[in-house]
XYZ file of C-alpha atoms in Angstrom:
643
model
C -24.870 115.862 107.385
C -28.769 115.183 108.775
C -30.834 118.347 107.458
C -33.185 120.646 109.493
C -35.878 121.110 106.490
C -38.601 119.212 107.808
C -39.454 117.204 104.256
C -42.425 114.661 106.229
C -45.724 115.919 108.322
C -44.972 116.164 112.436
C -45.841 113.599 114.627
C -49.175 115.145 116.550
C -50.819 115.268 112.066
C -49.615 111.822 111.796
C -51.284 110.432 114.639
C -54.334 112.188 113.535
C -53.513 110.957 109.616
C -54.204 115.224 108.390
C -52.130 116.654 106.168
C -48.958 118.199 107.584
C -47.700 121.909 106.415
C -44.810 121.762 107.861
C -42.514 121.119 104.903
C -43.822 125.106 104.147
C -44.858 126.422 106.508
C -42.503 125.593 109.519
C -42.607 124.303 113.413
C -45.089 124.711 114.537
C -47.016 123.816 111.404
C -51.106 124.957 110.581
C -52.801 122.111 111.206
C -51.573 121.910 115.068
C -51.999 125.566 116.261
C -55.267 125.826 114.919
C -55.832 122.638 117.848
C -54.258 124.456 120.361
C -50.865 122.137 120.759
C -48.246 124.511 119.018
C -45.885 123.124 121.272
C -46.353 119.270 121.005
C -45.629 120.086 116.800
C -42.753 118.132 116.386
C -39.940 116.052 114.125
C -38.463 112.536 114.999
C -36.180 112.143 112.048
C -35.043 108.417 111.609
C -32.060 107.521 113.605
C -28.400 106.855 111.812
C -28.357 103.033 111.038
C -24.770 101.502 112.706
C -22.411 100.102 111.273
C -21.173 96.203 112.198
C -19.069 96.655 114.676
C -20.255 99.816 115.799
C -20.925 100.309 119.446
C -23.753 102.870 120.625
C -22.798 105.014 123.912
C -24.891 107.976 125.094
C -23.603 110.689 122.949
C -24.424 108.871 119.676
C -27.996 107.307 120.495
C -29.341 110.994 122.232
C -27.845 112.895 118.648
C -29.804 110.373 116.291
C -32.862 112.239 116.787
C -33.229 115.680 116.002
C -36.409 117.512 116.829
C -36.688 120.431 115.310
C -37.618 124.553 116.390
C -40.221 125.309 117.439
C -40.038 128.479 116.176
C -41.387 128.887 112.649
C -39.482 128.840 110.566
C -38.580 132.197 107.443
C -41.502 132.065 105.576
C -40.964 135.133 103.543
C -39.500 133.122 100.455
C -40.268 130.060 98.559
C -38.192 127.663 100.475
C -38.198 127.664 103.548
C -34.980 128.321 106.189
C -33.031 125.854 108.695
C -32.764 127.517 111.703
C -30.149 125.794 114.269
C -31.217 123.428 116.124
C -31.801 123.717 120.329
C -29.831 121.250 122.388
C -32.062 117.999 121.418
C -34.636 116.750 123.853
C -34.830 112.783 124.783
C -36.818 111.469 122.099
C -40.535 111.389 122.648
C -42.545 108.183 124.226
C -43.863 106.161 121.536
C -47.422 106.720 120.932
C -49.787 104.181 122.638
C -51.339 100.867 119.844
C -55.302 102.136 118.707
C -56.144 99.736 116.876
C -59.183 99.412 118.853
C -61.563 102.051 117.327
C -59.551 102.146 113.757
C -62.659 101.344 111.822
C -65.028 103.539 110.589
C -68.518 104.748 112.037
C -70.157 105.292 108.212
C -71.080 102.505 105.680
C -69.363 104.497 103.261
C -66.354 105.346 105.507
C -64.236 108.510 106.250
C -60.786 110.378 106.144
C -61.230 111.505 109.463
C -61.885 107.630 110.659
C -59.921 107.143 113.804
C -59.199 110.995 113.927
C -60.462 111.234 117.936
C -58.712 107.912 119.240
C -56.003 109.658 117.405
C -56.699 112.422 119.373
C -57.082 111.024 121.999
C -53.495 109.198 122.192
C -52.045 111.475 121.481
C -52.798 113.127 124.594
C -52.954 109.878 126.375
C -48.359 110.507 125.013
C -47.910 113.673 127.292
C -49.765 112.260 130.335
C -47.657 111.899 133.449
C -50.059 110.079 134.802
C -49.892 106.309 135.163
C -50.552 104.529 131.655
C -53.936 102.026 132.228
C -53.657 98.947 132.476
C -54.979 98.028 129.144
C -56.385 99.743 126.161
C -60.576 100.101 126.203
C -62.179 102.136 124.987
C -63.190 103.431 128.008
C -59.664 104.759 128.950
C -59.679 106.281 125.416
C -63.501 107.634 126.121
C -61.893 109.520 129.368
C -58.522 109.903 128.189
C -60.566 112.420 125.328
C -61.965 114.649 128.198
C -59.036 117.756 129.040
C -57.525 117.233 132.689
C -59.800 119.793 134.345
C -63.091 118.283 133.046
C -61.485 115.109 135.023
C -60.880 116.889 137.974
C -64.251 118.701 137.457
C -65.821 115.319 138.969
C -64.477 115.068 142.006
C -65.925 118.387 143.252
C -68.872 118.403 142.825
C -71.543 119.958 144.917
C -75.758 119.255 144.442
C -77.943 116.826 144.449
C -78.012 113.862 141.903
C -80.704 115.013 138.516
C -80.651 118.134 140.243
C -82.312 119.748 137.426
C -81.630 123.978 138.820
C -77.663 122.441 138.174
C -77.270 124.285 135.500
C -73.079 124.230 136.008
C -73.019 120.782 136.100
C -72.362 118.922 132.462
C -74.086 115.995 131.547
C -71.541 114.243 129.126
C -67.607 114.368 128.383
C -66.423 116.928 126.532
C -65.824 116.057 123.044
C -61.953 116.604 121.393
C -62.902 119.137 118.208
C -60.907 120.378 115.876
C -62.262 123.773 114.331
C -63.738 123.101 112.178
C -65.804 120.597 113.361
C -66.645 122.686 116.402
C -67.999 125.386 114.428
C -69.956 122.066 112.473
C -72.697 121.645 115.334
C -72.533 124.624 117.117
C -74.276 125.211 113.126
C -76.134 122.464 114.592
C -76.880 123.943 117.514
C -75.189 119.944 118.919
C -74.266 122.031 121.900
C -77.617 123.297 122.704
C -79.365 120.719 125.218
C -82.817 121.240 126.659
C -83.357 122.457 130.408
C -82.862 120.077 132.932
C -86.067 119.460 134.063
C -87.005 118.691 130.063
C -84.016 115.978 130.416
C -85.241 114.380 133.713
C -88.298 113.796 132.042
C -87.692 112.495 128.719
C -85.079 109.770 131.312
C -88.043 109.112 133.553
C -90.304 108.251 130.299
C -87.401 106.127 128.087
C -86.708 103.735 130.980
C -91.187 103.231 132.091
C -91.667 103.343 128.429
C -89.155 101.322 126.114
C -86.476 100.459 128.772
C -87.969 96.962 129.199
C -88.628 95.832 125.727
C -84.813 95.963 124.366
C -83.044 96.797 128.059
C -79.056 97.978 126.151
C -78.397 100.168 128.713
C -76.502 99.151 131.941
C -78.679 101.193 134.335
C -75.886 101.350 137.692
C -73.382 101.863 134.445
C -75.312 105.387 133.382
C -75.731 106.519 136.518
C -72.854 107.092 137.455
C -71.879 108.982 133.522
C -74.268 110.591 133.812
C -73.692 112.325 137.122
C -70.038 112.605 136.744
C -70.661 114.479 133.296
C -68.232 111.307 131.451
C -72.311 110.676 129.612
C -71.942 110.005 125.406
C -74.336 112.960 123.995
C -74.773 110.852 120.686
C -76.997 107.768 123.257
C -78.499 111.091 124.939
C -79.601 112.650 121.874
C -80.526 108.628 121.327
C -82.900 108.817 123.514
C -84.246 112.146 123.680
C -85.383 111.294 119.691
C -86.451 108.447 120.773
C -88.461 108.930 123.371
C -90.561 112.150 122.549
C -92.686 110.692 120.986
C -93.758 110.094 125.523
C -93.301 112.947 126.808
C -96.203 115.307 127.605
C -97.181 118.185 125.829
C -96.027 120.464 128.502
C -91.985 119.230 128.110
C -92.593 119.467 124.655
C -92.587 123.277 124.505
C -90.679 123.693 127.377
C -87.591 122.748 124.932
C -89.210 124.668 122.521
C -90.248 122.886 120.028
C -94.095 122.772 118.913
C -95.250 119.610 118.668
C -93.325 116.177 118.700
C -92.386 114.853 115.298
C -90.704 118.477 115.815
C -88.591 117.434 118.609
C -87.772 114.135 117.313
C -86.505 115.531 114.266
C -84.084 118.093 115.587
C -82.839 115.464 117.736
C -82.412 112.532 115.736
C -80.002 115.233 113.412
C -78.355 116.209 116.136
C -77.233 113.052 116.973
C -76.763 112.113 113.023
C -74.511 114.998 112.429
C -72.626 114.054 116.135
C -72.205 111.066 113.630
C -71.148 112.685 110.382
C -67.729 113.547 112.446
C -67.136 110.772 113.969
C -66.474 112.733 117.766
C -68.547 108.880 120.021
C -65.282 107.257 120.210
C -67.032 104.756 122.772
C -68.029 102.407 120.425
C -70.508 100.749 123.199
C -72.327 103.436 123.590
C -73.086 104.700 119.783
C -73.731 101.027 119.587
C -76.683 101.210 121.997
C -77.396 105.259 120.486
C -78.109 103.546 117.024
C -80.268 100.911 118.490
C -82.339 103.126 119.848
C -81.947 105.283 116.577
C -83.769 101.927 114.837
C -87.154 103.456 116.345
C -86.969 107.161 114.713
C -89.157 107.366 112.814
C -89.228 110.582 111.218
C -92.136 113.003 109.208
C -90.171 113.449 106.590
C -87.268 110.907 104.509
C -83.839 111.359 105.398
C -80.882 109.850 104.230
C -80.192 108.075 107.594
C -83.148 105.878 108.304
C -84.085 103.360 110.911
C -82.713 100.591 108.160
C -79.205 102.276 108.010
C -79.309 102.624 111.713
C -79.475 98.846 112.370
C -77.370 97.966 110.328
C -75.521 100.159 112.034
C -75.518 98.682 114.626
C -75.232 94.835 113.103
C -71.317 96.355 112.727
C -71.098 97.355 115.388
C -72.174 94.119 117.141
C -70.334 92.205 114.889
C -66.747 94.281 115.795
C -67.150 94.563 119.328
C -68.302 90.298 118.914
C -71.567 90.717 121.111
C -72.006 86.654 120.491
C -68.452 85.463 122.875
C -68.249 87.810 125.502
C -67.645 85.685 128.540
C -66.278 89.153 130.568
C -68.386 90.891 133.085
C -69.861 92.463 130.201
C -71.257 88.891 129.303
C -74.889 89.605 130.610
C -75.040 92.987 128.860
C -73.940 91.659 126.057
C -76.274 89.217 125.842
C -78.847 91.463 126.170
C -77.855 93.630 122.980
C -78.233 90.341 121.066
C -80.874 89.473 121.147
C -82.708 93.096 120.709
C -80.659 93.255 117.229
C -81.905 89.717 116.200
C -85.548 90.761 117.553
C -85.509 93.669 115.604
C -83.480 91.859 112.569
C -86.333 88.951 112.236
C -89.048 91.695 112.142
C -87.577 94.089 110.034
C -87.562 90.443 107.245
C -90.715 89.797 108.308
C -92.123 93.007 106.928
C -90.006 93.382 104.426
C -88.717 89.241 103.491
C -84.716 90.545 102.435
C -81.707 89.035 103.835
C -83.618 85.830 105.183
C -79.736 84.328 104.930
C -78.796 85.766 107.518
C -80.685 84.026 109.715
C -78.555 81.281 108.806
C -75.018 81.880 109.863
C -75.950 83.630 113.369
C -74.381 81.296 115.763
C -76.523 79.607 118.225
C -77.101 82.433 121.330
C -78.435 80.974 125.206
C -81.915 81.806 125.607
C -81.901 85.147 127.785
C -81.770 84.268 131.823
C -82.928 86.637 134.927
C -79.529 85.630 135.390
C -78.378 88.271 132.586
C -78.739 91.504 135.045
C -76.983 92.462 138.083
C -77.102 93.735 140.451
C -77.881 96.960 140.191
C -76.089 99.722 143.056
C -78.322 102.641 141.956
C -78.059 104.860 145.233
C -82.239 105.284 146.923
C -82.203 108.937 145.470
C -82.180 108.403 141.236
C -84.832 106.414 141.412
C -87.311 107.968 140.445
C -85.257 108.635 137.387
C -83.970 105.355 137.089
C -85.483 102.881 138.458
C -84.378 99.393 139.029
C -84.868 96.306 136.771
C -88.168 94.445 137.813
C -88.924 90.713 138.229
C -91.740 92.131 135.503
C -89.194 94.100 133.127
C -86.550 90.772 132.680
C -90.232 88.665 132.334
C -91.214 91.306 129.865
C -87.918 91.176 127.915
C -87.448 87.320 128.481
C -90.841 86.917 126.424
C -89.899 89.282 123.956
C -87.284 86.919 123.281
C -89.396 83.858 122.978
C -91.762 84.932 120.474
C -88.745 86.456 117.800
C -86.788 83.305 118.231
C -90.385 81.526 117.352
C -90.313 84.750 114.433
C -87.262 83.143 113.660
C -88.360 80.030 112.233
C -91.327 80.239 111.239
C -89.413 82.451 108.596
C -86.233 80.301 108.150
C -88.809 77.653 107.128
C -90.664 79.351 105.573
C -87.803 80.347 102.951
C -86.382 76.280 103.059
C -89.610 75.594 102.263
C -93.215 77.597 100.246
C -95.219 75.081 100.238
C -94.789 74.629 104.716
C -97.970 73.001 106.659
C -99.415 76.682 108.096
C -101.124 74.951 110.877
C -97.619 72.909 112.286
C -95.513 75.756 110.770
C -97.834 78.789 113.620
C -98.385 76.222 115.787
C -95.109 77.144 118.151
C -96.465 80.831 118.020
C -99.755 80.084 119.082
C -98.542 78.192 122.133
C -96.337 80.736 122.879
C -100.329 82.498 123.424
C -101.792 80.957 125.166
C -98.980 81.134 128.035
C -97.786 84.495 127.441
C -100.073 85.380 130.937
C -98.033 83.337 133.057
C -95.347 84.482 131.576
C -96.136 88.255 132.325
C -95.682 86.776 135.951
C -99.926 89.254 135.749
C -100.807 86.824 138.651
C -104.132 88.402 139.825
C -104.254 91.246 136.813
C -106.166 90.752 133.920
C -104.870 90.549 130.397
C -107.330 92.185 128.747
C -106.243 95.858 131.298
C -101.805 94.815 131.003
C -100.639 97.311 128.342
C -97.279 94.681 128.100
C -99.606 91.504 127.793
C -102.247 93.670 124.938
C -98.690 94.704 123.241
C -97.382 91.624 122.629
C -99.683 90.772 121.967
C -100.797 92.901 118.774
C -96.702 92.983 117.410
C -97.711 88.508 117.363
C -100.565 89.555 115.230
C -99.454 91.657 112.853
C -97.011 90.102 111.642
C -98.364 86.892 111.466
C -101.077 88.307 109.267
C -98.232 89.648 107.050
C -97.308 86.863 106.397
C -100.013 84.553 105.877
C -100.425 87.358 103.010
C -97.458 86.664 101.205
C -97.929 82.979 101.384
C -101.592 83.068 100.723
C -100.593 85.952 97.670
C -98.223 82.867 96.761
C -99.125 80.455 96.507
C -102.466 81.252 95.128
C -102.502 80.260 91.167
C -99.994 77.502 92.903
C -101.537 75.658 95.334
C -105.757 77.044 96.316
C -106.265 75.107 99.258
C -102.884 76.313 100.831
C -103.372 79.555 100.297
C -107.180 79.388 101.715
C -105.303 78.094 104.504
C -103.010 81.393 104.678
C -106.314 84.105 104.406
C -108.084 82.034 107.147
C -105.579 82.916 109.118
C -104.836 86.142 108.215
C -108.353 86.982 108.839
C -108.323 85.665 112.040
C -104.910 87.514 112.857
C -106.914 90.210 111.557
C -109.912 89.418 113.595
C -107.530 89.711 117.082
C -105.990 93.008 115.648
C -109.634 94.810 115.967
C -110.273 94.099 119.743
C -106.584 94.336 120.546
C -106.921 97.915 119.293
C -110.617 98.214 121.202
C -109.312 97.636 124.048
C -106.432 99.663 123.975
C -108.773 102.230 122.984
C -111.507 101.754 125.904
C -108.568 101.681 128.100
C -106.914 104.885 126.791
C -103.215 103.278 126.500
C -102.928 103.670 122.691
C -100.656 106.053 123.101
C -98.092 104.343 125.418
C -97.365 101.584 123.602
C -93.852 100.545 121.351
C -93.585 102.405 118.309
C -93.717 98.531 116.415
C -98.008 98.188 117.537
C -98.513 101.816 117.333
C -97.643 101.100 113.067
C -100.101 98.503 113.098
C -102.794 100.774 112.977
C -102.195 102.137 109.338
C -101.090 98.144 108.823
C -104.729 96.977 109.642
C -106.715 99.354 108.200
C -104.431 99.003 105.320
C -105.557 95.247 105.173
C -109.254 96.232 105.543
C -109.211 98.000 102.745
C -108.585 96.088 100.674
C -110.340 93.318 102.194
C -113.177 95.815 102.146
C -112.827 96.621 98.233
C -112.372 92.934 97.674
C -114.755 91.603 94.844
C -114.433 88.115 95.747
C -115.294 88.401 99.645
C -118.944 88.052 100.862
C -120.843 90.960 101.874
C -120.512 90.078 105.058
C -116.932 90.304 105.249
C -116.854 93.854 103.310
C -119.397 95.115 105.806
C -117.568 94.106 108.648
C -114.261 95.542 106.668
C -116.470 98.982 106.744
C -117.006 98.402 110.790
C -113.408 97.575 111.183
C -112.325 101.178 109.830
C -114.195 103.362 111.297
C -112.775 102.520 114.572
C -108.966 102.294 112.851
C -109.739 105.824 111.744
C -110.888 106.475 115.330
C -107.446 105.153 116.695
C -105.370 106.844 113.880
C -107.080 110.190 115.009
C -105.442 108.993 118.568
C -102.096 108.663 116.763
C -101.789 111.475 115.003
C -98.885 113.623 116.754
C -96.548 110.639 116.614
C -93.610 111.820 113.008
C -94.923 108.063 111.574
C -98.411 108.200 111.587
C -98.902 112.041 111.570
C -98.183 111.712 107.198
C -100.733 108.492 106.499
C -104.081 109.640 107.577
C -104.014 112.550 105.104
C -103.470 109.544 102.573
C -105.953 106.816 104.161
C -108.908 109.412 103.782
C -107.637 110.792 100.909
C -108.046 107.373 99.349
C -111.223 106.324 101.642
C -113.295 109.552 101.014
C -112.486 108.095 96.813
C -113.860 104.971 97.501
C -117.154 106.579 99.523
C -115.632 104.342 102.816
C -115.095 106.594 104.580
C -116.740 111.160 105.377
C -113.304 113.591 104.925
C -113.331 115.291 108.297
C -113.535 119.338 106.306
C -111.634 121.124 109.445
C -109.444 118.620 109.911
C -105.863 119.784 109.451
C -103.209 119.865 106.075
C -100.735 117.940 105.575
C -97.519 120.268 105.310
C -94.420 119.451 103.272
C -91.278 121.990 104.182
C -88.876 122.745 102.339
C -86.045 119.940 102.096
C -82.628 120.940 102.239
C -80.765 122.123 99.679
C -83.308 124.257 98.135
C -85.875 121.572 97.857
C -89.164 121.722 98.453
C -90.059 117.854 99.553
C -94.171 116.435 97.627
C -96.646 115.540 100.128
C -97.449 111.830 99.246
C -100.936 112.473 98.483
C -99.531 114.102 95.735
C -97.593 111.075 94.579
C -101.276 109.445 95.641
C -102.840 111.196 92.421
C -100.002 111.285 89.798
C -100.171 108.120 90.508
C -102.174 105.631 87.657
C -105.796 105.481 89.269
C -105.778 101.004 88.521
C -102.415 100.447 90.290
C -102.350 102.890 92.999
C -104.859 101.729 95.812
C -103.088 98.176 95.788
C -99.529 99.815 95.667
C -100.223 101.463 98.075
C -102.049 98.561 100.755
C -98.591 96.858 99.990
C -96.408 99.766 100.977
C -98.296 99.610 104.606
C -98.312 95.775 104.394
C -94.537 95.553 104.382
C -92.626 98.739 106.004
C -93.034 98.917 108.746
C -91.268 102.083 108.976
C -94.005 103.830 106.488
C -90.509 105.766 105.026
C -90.520 104.785 101.238
C -93.277 106.378 99.815
C -91.653 105.707 95.577
C -94.943 102.980 95.197
C -92.746 100.871 93.725
C -94.048 97.409 93.017
C -93.245 94.389 94.950
C -92.399 91.209 92.727
C -93.930 88.417 95.932
C -91.073 85.552 93.714
C -88.574 86.213 96.519
C -90.577 83.577 98.503
C -89.090 81.652 96.093
């Protein structure tokens, strides 16, 4: 006789891979009660094996599956008492597979890595609607929304992006248990800024950042966002990455004192969503991770831009972006090239994992046809404008720059004593034709922010590479080391000119974060030249002039979190060396207390504790090799990595 006492987990808990107390507490178990799904808490026993020659009739098949009573068993004693079984209902249908979301969303893994997908599968098992034709993460995302939220999509009134319609949901309702919901509530994840502010953020993102990294399908974003099924993680990633570009009034309307506080808050909320594994849409998770690589907070965080970048690489591998040939091939191709460009510049900045470039598949150069016809209604286009031909040309030029630096990096890794003139010739040709590539027409390149941005980025990374080559070959090949040093000085002069044009045209605060962080890197190079006893008096004097201009540019970028913490450091060192008069009424660097009651020390304090003889050289190296200015450990860099 089959025992009616539960001996294993119930069906919902087995799907969610969570601990079940049905054996001791009875049916429904405590987990199903806390998740408000007690009516689905069932125990399915194995069917009795048939003996050879035994026939199966309807009665036997129905009796082979026994479902326990939904009434909670008597728990007054240590041993649960069995209840009389009710008439057996038909066996529940098998749960749909969830293989597409089986991977963890974080490198350290989590016991809840498949929680959201399994809960969606349990809801789909009891859904009466027709089954989907194929299992895809988009369908799983939709199943994660309850029937009421899905029905609201067809009942919407109001205008697109209506800032006065506060009752309209702008993101999907995540399927959470009580513990996760309490955690996200404490992090204020569901406290979105006012809708007029969100509209300003979105308009700023698609105007300033999307042309350089078109990783979002605009038409699909508009549909999902207005229907209330957009990704909350992606939305917070957009808010965090765009905080430094929106007007100060918008930041104040969101309740923040400055852009640094807004960016840190939005980034922390996106991280909280990632930590509880809420995001079930792998593509949105990849897009948001790419945007989070542009977030360079003022204070150090556990999940920095390097973490999000390698997380995006892992997700891209899982989605097989390099081998897609369906309707999303154009979008996937753009994402793959953005990933490639970010990785190349990371390698140039930190010069590690260069072997990764040899393992990449051969990617076809991007084309204008990678953008499908974008059917964006006219009423939406003020916020999400269609991609213009100039924006497409900008991205194509950016991809060509990434490919050139990738080839340069591979050549240096294989042969550090490479002919520098031959190595940089493709880069010089790219710069010569950049104005034509961007389709500037009659516009002067000196007034085009896109032209200055790409040109400045190219000279910044050329200077970094040439400095590495010059220092590596200084003792083993002086002629080639001297050629690299001359090329470095030329790149620095070009960066001085670009910085001056940006200042004169009032465009310094509108460039990409990569070019913003070029200013402290350029200042570090001029500091090195001004204090180098081997340099001529003319070079040292010119470096002093360039230092003043670079400090002026830094002052304009004072509100940018990645720059904000660098200014007091530069003022301290320059005043010590007699190269700059430190302002007496300048803003003081305040170090907010970190988590768990630990107070973070300012970088200036760390610099004062470092040995005087070596701290300055390490300080320069920190700016040159860390694109995000996120590490202040002043660790010695081993230049033998070039060999």
